[in-house]
Amino acid sequence: MSFKYPVEQNVPVFSLTNTYVKDEKRKNKVKIVSYIDGPFFQNKDLTKKEQQKDLRDRVYECMVKRSKNSNMEYIKYIKKDN
């Protein structure tokens, strides 16, 4: 499961989200805007597994929120089914 090491080592988590924005001055150019968010700390009232899931969920929600600042699709990510 993700976020195992931050929980084991009791260290905060940071996230990096890249967004893509059309450059209004140069029509065919794209600006990459990067957001660093955090620190995200563990909730010590939860079990270790619950802490991992909670951290993952909070980081994911933050990244989804930041990704809405993109006004174009520069890279298309497609989830593969195994």
CSV table of N, CA, C and O in Angstrom, one decimal:
chain,number,residue,atom,x,y,z
A,1,MET,N,0.8,-1.2,0.0
A,1,MET,CA,0.0,0.0,0.0
A,1,MET,C,0.9,1.2,0.0
A,1,MET,O,2.0,1.3,0.6
A,2,SER,N,0.4,2.3,-0.7
A,2,SER,CA,1.2,3.5,-0.7
A,2,SER,C,1.2,4.2,0.6
A,2,SER,O,0.4,3.9,1.5
A,3,PHE,N,2.2,5.1,0.8
A,3,PHE,CA,2.3,5.9,2.0
A,3,PHE,C,2.8,5.1,3.2
A,3,PHE,O,2.6,5.5,4.4
A,4,LYS,N,3.3,3.9,3.0
A,4,LYS,CA,3.8,3.1,4.1
A,4,LYS,C,5.0,3.8,4.8
A,4,LYS,O,5.0,3.8,6.0
A,5,TYR,N,6.0,4.2,4.0
A,5,TYR,CA,7.2,4.8,4.6
A,5,TYR,C,6.9,6.1,5.4
A,5,TYR,O,7.5,6.2,6.5
A,6,PRO,N,6.1,7.0,4.9
A,6,PRO,CA,5.9,8.2,5.7
A,6,PRO,C,5.3,7.9,7.1
A,6,PRO,O,5.6,8.5,8.1
A,7,VAL,N,4.4,6.9,7.1
A,7,VAL,CA,3.7,6.4,8.3
A,7,VAL,C,4.8,5.8,9.2
A,7,VAL,O,4.9,6.1,10.4
A,8,GLU,N,5.6,4.9,8.7
A,8,GLU,CA,6.6,4.2,9.5
A,8,GLU,C,7.6,5.1,10.0
A,8,GLU,O,8.1,5.0,11.2
A,9,GLN,N,8.0,6.1,9.2
A,9,GLN,CA,9.1,7.0,9.6
A,9,GLN,C,8.6,8.3,10.3
A,9,GLN,O,9.4,9.1,10.7
A,10,ASN,N,7.3,8.4,10.4
A,10,ASN,CA,6.6,9.5,11.0
A,10,ASN,C,7.1,10.9,10.5
A,10,ASN,O,7.6,11.8,11.2
A,11,VAL,N,7.1,10.9,9.1
A,11,VAL,CA,7.5,12.2,8.4
A,11,VAL,C,6.3,12.7,7.6
A,11,VAL,O,5.4,11.9,7.2
A,12,PRO,N,6.3,14.0,7.4
A,12,PRO,CA,5.2,14.6,6.6
A,12,PRO,C,5.3,14.2,5.1
A,12,PRO,O,6.4,13.8,4.6
A,13,VAL,N,4.2,14.4,4.4
A,13,VAL,CA,4.1,14.1,2.9
A,13,VAL,C,3.9,15.4,2.2
A,13,VAL,O,3.1,16.3,2.7
A,14,PHE,N,4.5,15.6,1.0
A,14,PHE,CA,4.3,16.7,0.2
A,14,PHE,C,3.8,16.2,-1.2
A,14,PHE,O,4.2,15.1,-1.5
A,15,SER,N,3.0,17.0,-1.9
A,15,SER,CA,2.6,16.5,-3.2
A,15,SER,C,3.0,17.6,-4.3
A,15,SER,O,3.2,18.8,-4.0
A,16,LEU,N,3.3,17.1,-5.5
A,16,LEU,CA,3.6,18.0,-6.6
A,16,LEU,C,2.6,17.7,-7.7
A,16,LEU,O,2.4,16.5,-8.1
A,17,THR,N,1.9,18.7,-8.2
A,17,THR,CA,0.9,18.6,-9.2
A,17,THR,C,1.3,19.6,-10.3
A,17,THR,O,1.4,20.8,-10.1
A,18,ASN,N,1.4,19.1,-11.5
A,18,ASN,CA,1.7,19.9,-12.7
A,18,ASN,C,0.4,20.2,-13.4
A,18,ASN,O,-0.4,19.2,-13.7
A,19,THR,N,0.2,21.4,-13.8
A,19,THR,CA,-1.0,21.8,-14.6
A,19,THR,C,-0.5,22.4,-15.9
A,19,THR,O,0.6,22.9,-16.0
A,20,TYR,N,-1.4,22.4,-16.9
A,20,TYR,CA,-1.0,22.9,-18.2
A,20,TYR,C,-2.0,24.0,-18.6
A,20,TYR,O,-3.2,23.8,-18.5
A,21,VAL,N,-1.4,25.1,-19.0
A,21,VAL,CA,-2.3,26.3,-19.2
A,21,VAL,C,-1.8,26.9,-20.6
A,21,VAL,O,-0.6,27.0,-20.9
A,22,LYS,N,-2.8,27.2,-21.4
A,22,LYS,CA,-2.5,27.9,-22.7
A,22,LYS,C,-1.9,29.2,-22.5
A,22,LYS,O,-2.3,30.0,-21.6
A,23,ASP,N,-0.8,29.5,-23.2
A,23,ASP,CA,-0.1,30.8,-23.2
A,23,ASP,C,-0.9,31.7,-24.1
A,23,ASP,O,-0.9,31.6,-25.3
A,24,GLU,N,-1.5,32.8,-23.5
A,24,GLU,CA,-2.3,33.7,-24.2
A,24,GLU,C,-1.5,34.5,-25.2
A,24,GLU,O,-1.9,34.9,-26.2
A,25,LYS,N,-0.2,34.8,-24.9
A,25,LYS,CA,0.7,35.6,-25.7
A,25,LYS,C,1.2,34.8,-26.9
A,25,LYS,O,1.3,35.4,-28.0
A,26,ARG,N,1.5,33.6,-26.7
A,26,ARG,CA,2.0,32.7,-27.8
A,26,ARG,C,1.0,31.5,-28.0
A,26,ARG,O,0.9,30.6,-27.2
A,27,LYS,N,0.2,31.6,-29.0
A,27,LYS,CA,-0.9,30.7,-29.3
A,27,LYS,C,-0.5,29.2,-29.2
A,27,LYS,O,-1.3,28.4,-28.6
A,28,ASN,N,0.6,28.8,-29.7
A,28,ASN,CA,0.9,27.4,-29.8
A,28,ASN,C,1.8,26.9,-28.6
A,28,ASN,O,2.3,25.8,-28.6
A,29,LYS,N,1.9,27.7,-27.6
A,29,LYS,CA,2.8,27.4,-26.5
A,29,LYS,C,1.9,27.0,-25.2
A,29,LYS,O,0.8,27.4,-25.1
A,30,VAL,N,2.6,26.2,-24.4
A,30,VAL,CA,1.9,25.8,-23.2
A,30,VAL,C,2.7,26.1,-22.0
A,30,VAL,O,4.0,26.0,-22.0
A,31,LYS,N,2.1,26.6,-21.0
A,31,LYS,CA,2.8,26.9,-19.7
A,31,LYS,C,2.5,25.7,-18.8
A,31,LYS,O,1.4,25.2,-18.7
A,32,ILE,N,3.6,25.3,-18.1
A,32,ILE,CA,3.4,24.3,-17.0
A,32,ILE,C,3.5,25.0,-15.7
A,32,ILE,O,4.4,25.8,-15.4
A,33,VAL,N,2.4,24.9,-14.9
A,33,VAL,CA,2.4,25.5,-13.6
A,33,VAL,C,2.4,24.4,-12.6
A,33,VAL,O,1.6,23.5,-12.6
A,34,SER,N,3.4,24.4,-11.7
A,34,SER,CA,3.6,23.3,-10.7
A,34,SER,C,3.1,23.8,-9.3
A,34,SER,O,3.5,24.9,-8.9
A,35,TYR,N,2.4,23.0,-8.6
A,35,TYR,CA,2.0,23.3,-7.3
A,35,TYR,C,2.6,22.3,-6.3
A,35,TYR,O,2.5,21.1,-6.5
A,36,ILE,N,3.2,22.8,-5.2
A,36,ILE,CA,3.7,21.9,-4.2
A,36,ILE,C,2.8,22.1,-3.0
A,36,ILE,O,2.7,23.3,-2.5
A,37,ASP,N,2.2,21.1,-2.5
A,37,ASP,CA,1.3,21.2,-1.3
A,37,ASP,C,1.8,20.4,-0.2
A,37,ASP,O,2.4,19.3,-0.4
A,38,GLY,N,1.4,20.8,1.0
A,38,GLY,CA,1.8,20.1,2.2
A,38,GLY,C,2.3,21.0,3.2
A,38,GLY,O,2.3,22.2,3.0
A,39,PRO,N,2.8,20.5,4.3
A,39,PRO,CA,2.9,19.1,4.7
A,39,PRO,C,1.6,18.5,5.1
A,39,PRO,O,0.7,19.2,5.6
A,40,PHE,N,1.5,17.2,4.8
A,40,PHE,CA,0.3,16.4,5.2
A,40,PHE,C,0.9,15.5,6.3
A,40,PHE,O,1.8,14.8,6.1
A,41,PHE,N,0.3,15.6,7.5
A,41,PHE,CA,0.7,14.8,8.6
A,41,PHE,C,-0.3,13.6,8.9
A,41,PHE,O,-1.4,13.7,8.5
A,42,GLN,N,0.3,12.6,9.5
A,42,GLN,CA,-0.5,11.4,9.8
A,42,GLN,C,-1.5,11.8,11.0
A,42,GLN,O,-1.2,12.6,11.8
A,43,ASN,N,-2.6,11.1,10.9
A,43,ASN,CA,-3.6,11.2,12.0
A,43,ASN,C,-3.3,10.1,13.0
A,43,ASN,O,-3.6,8.9,12.8
A,44,LYS,N,-2.7,10.5,14.1
A,44,LYS,CA,-2.2,9.5,15.1
A,44,LYS,C,-3.3,8.7,15.8
A,44,LYS,O,-3.1,7.7,16.5
A,45,ASP,N,-4.6,9.2,15.6
A,45,ASP,CA,-5.7,8.5,16.3
A,45,ASP,C,-6.1,7.2,15.5
A,45,ASP,O,-7.0,6.5,15.9
A,46,LEU,N,-5.5,7.1,14.3
A,46,LEU,CA,-5.9,5.9,13.4
A,46,LEU,C,-4.8,4.8,13.5
A,46,LEU,O,-3.7,5.1,13.9
A,47,THR,N,-5.2,3.6,13.1
A,47,THR,CA,-4.2,2.6,13.0
A,47,THR,C,-3.2,2.9,11.8
A,47,THR,O,-3.5,3.8,11.0
A,48,LYS,N,-2.1,2.2,11.7
A,48,LYS,CA,-1.1,2.5,10.7
A,48,LYS,C,-1.7,2.3,9.3
A,48,LYS,O,-1.5,3.1,8.4
A,49,LYS,N,-2.5,1.3,9.1
A,49,LYS,CA,-3.2,1.1,7.8
A,49,LYS,C,-4.1,2.2,7.5
A,49,LYS,O,-4.2,2.7,6.3
A,50,GLU,N,-4.9,2.6,8.5
A,50,GLU,CA,-5.8,3.7,8.3
A,50,GLU,C,-5.1,5.0,8.1
A,50,GLU,O,-5.6,5.9,7.3
A,51,GLN,N,-3.9,5.2,8.7
A,51,GLN,CA,-3.1,6.4,8.5
A,51,GLN,C,-2.7,6.5,7.0
A,51,GLN,O,-2.7,7.5,6.4
A,52,GLN,N,-2.2,5.4,6.5
A,52,GLN,CA,-1.8,5.3,5.1
A,52,GLN,C,-2.9,5.7,4.2
A,52,GLN,O,-2.8,6.5,3.3
A,53,LYS,N,-4.1,5.1,4.4
A,53,LYS,CA,-5.2,5.4,3.5
A,53,LYS,C,-5.7,6.8,3.6
A,53,LYS,O,-6.0,7.5,2.6
A,54,ASP,N,-5.7,7.3,4.9
A,54,ASP,CA,-6.1,8.7,5.1
A,54,ASP,C,-5.1,9.7,4.4
A,54,ASP,O,-5.5,10.6,3.7
A,55,LEU,N,-3.8,9.4,4.5
A,55,LEU,CA,-2.8,10.3,3.9
A,55,LEU,C,-3.0,10.2,2.3
A,55,LEU,O,-3.0,11.3,1.7
A,56,ARG,N,-3.1,9.0,1.8
A,56,ARG,CA,-3.3,8.9,0.4
A,56,ARG,C,-4.6,9.6,-0.1
A,56,ARG,O,-4.5,10.4,-1.1
A,57,ASP,N,-5.7,9.5,0.6
A,57,ASP,CA,-6.9,10.2,0.2
A,57,ASP,C,-6.8,11.7,0.3
A,57,ASP,O,-7.3,12.4,-0.6
A,58,ARG,N,-6.2,12.2,1.3
A,58,ARG,CA,-6.0,13.7,1.4
A,58,ARG,C,-5.1,14.2,0.3
A,58,ARG,O,-5.4,15.3,-0.3
A,59,VAL,N,-4.0,13.5,0.0
A,59,VAL,CA,-3.1,14.0,-1.0
A,59,VAL,C,-3.8,13.9,-2.4
A,59,VAL,O,-3.7,14.8,-3.2
A,60,TYR,N,-4.5,12.8,-2.6
A,60,TYR,CA,-5.2,12.6,-3.9
A,60,TYR,C,-6.3,13.7,-4.1
A,60,TYR,O,-6.3,14.3,-5.1
A,61,GLU,N,-7.0,14.1,-3.0
A,61,GLU,CA,-8.1,15.1,-3.1
A,61,GLU,C,-7.4,16.5,-3.4
A,61,GLU,O,-7.9,17.2,-4.3
A,62,CYS,N,-6.3,16.7,-2.8
A,62,CYS,CA,-5.6,18.0,-3.1
A,62,CYS,C,-5.1,18.0,-4.6
A,62,CYS,O,-5.2,19.1,-5.2
A,63,MET,N,-4.5,16.9,-5.0
A,63,MET,CA,-4.0,16.9,-6.4
A,63,MET,C,-5.2,17.0,-7.4
A,63,MET,O,-5.0,17.7,-8.5
A,64,VAL,N,-6.3,16.4,-7.2
A,64,VAL,CA,-7.5,16.5,-8.0
A,64,VAL,C,-7.9,18.0,-8.1
A,64,VAL,O,-8.2,18.5,-9.2
A,65,LYS,N,-8.0,18.6,-6.9
A,65,LYS,CA,-8.4,20.0,-6.8
A,65,LYS,C,-7.4,20.9,-7.7
A,65,LYS,O,-7.9,21.7,-8.4
A,66,ARG,N,-6.1,20.7,-7.5
A,66,ARG,CA,-5.2,21.5,-8.2
A,66,ARG,C,-5.2,21.2,-9.7
A,66,ARG,O,-5.1,22.1,-10.5
A,67,SER,N,-5.5,20.0,-10.1
A,67,SER,CA,-5.5,19.7,-11.6
A,67,SER,C,-6.7,20.4,-12.3
A,67,SER,O,-6.6,20.6,-13.5
A,68,LYS,N,-7.6,20.8,-11.6
A,68,LYS,CA,-8.7,21.6,-12.2
A,68,LYS,C,-8.3,23.0,-12.7
A,68,LYS,O,-9.0,23.7,-13.4
A,69,ASN,N,-7.1,23.4,-12.3
A,69,ASN,CA,-6.5,24.7,-12.8
A,69,ASN,C,-6.0,24.6,-14.2
A,69,ASN,O,-5.7,25.6,-14.8
A,70,SER,N,-5.9,23.4,-14.8
A,70,SER,CA,-5.5,23.2,-16.2
A,70,SER,C,-6.6,23.6,-17.1
A,70,SER,O,-7.8,23.4,-16.8
A,71,ASN,N,-6.3,24.3,-18.2
A,71,ASN,CA,-7.3,24.7,-19.1
A,71,ASN,C,-7.1,24.0,-20.5
A,71,ASN,O,-7.7,24.4,-21.4
A,72,MET,N,-6.3,23.0,-20.5
A,72,MET,CA,-6.1,22.2,-21.7
A,72,MET,C,-5.6,20.8,-21.3
A,72,MET,O,-5.1,20.6,-20.2
A,73,GLU,N,-5.6,19.9,-22.2
A,73,GLU,CA,-5.1,18.6,-22.0
A,73,GLU,C,-3.8,18.5,-22.8
A,73,GLU,O,-3.9,18.5,-24.1
A,74,TYR,N,-2.7,18.4,-22.2
A,74,TYR,CA,-1.4,18.3,-22.8
A,74,TYR,C,-0.9,16.9,-22.9
A,74,TYR,O,-0.3,16.4,-23.8
A,75,ILE,N,-1.1,16.2,-21.8
A,75,ILE,CA,-0.8,14.7,-21.7
A,75,ILE,C,-2.0,14.0,-21.3
A,75,ILE,O,-2.8,14.4,-20.4
A,76,LYS,N,-2.3,12.9,-22.0
A,76,LYS,CA,-3.5,12.1,-21.7
A,76,LYS,C,-3.1,10.8,-21.0
A,76,LYS,O,-2.3,10.1,-21.6
A,77,TYR,N,-3.5,10.7,-19.8
A,77,TYR,CA,-3.2,9.5,-19.0
A,77,TYR,C,-4.4,8.5,-19.2
A,77,TYR,O,-5.5,8.8,-18.9
A,78,ILE,N,-4.1,7.3,-19.5
A,78,ILE,CA,-5.1,6.2,-19.7
A,78,ILE,C,-4.8,5.1,-18.8
A,78,ILE,O,-3.7,4.5,-18.9
A,79,LYS,N,-5.7,4.7,-18.0
A,79,LYS,CA,-5.5,3.6,-17.1
A,79,LYS,C,-5.7,2.3,-17.8
A,79,LYS,O,-6.7,2.1,-18.5
A,80,LYS,N,-4.7,1.4,-17.7
A,80,LYS,CA,-4.8,0.1,-18.3
A,80,LYS,C,-5.5,-0.9,-17.4
A,80,LYS,O,-5.3,-0.9,-16.2
A,81,ASP,N,-6.3,-1.7,-18.0
A,81,ASP,CA,-7.0,-2.8,-17.3
A,81,ASP,C,-6.1,-4.0,-17.4
A,81,ASP,O,-5.7,-4.4,-18.5
A,82,ASN,N,-5.8,-4.6,-16.3
A,82,ASN,CA,-4.9,-5.8,-16.4
A,82,ASN,C,-5.7,-7.1,-16.7
A,82,ASN,O,-6.7,-7.4,-16.3
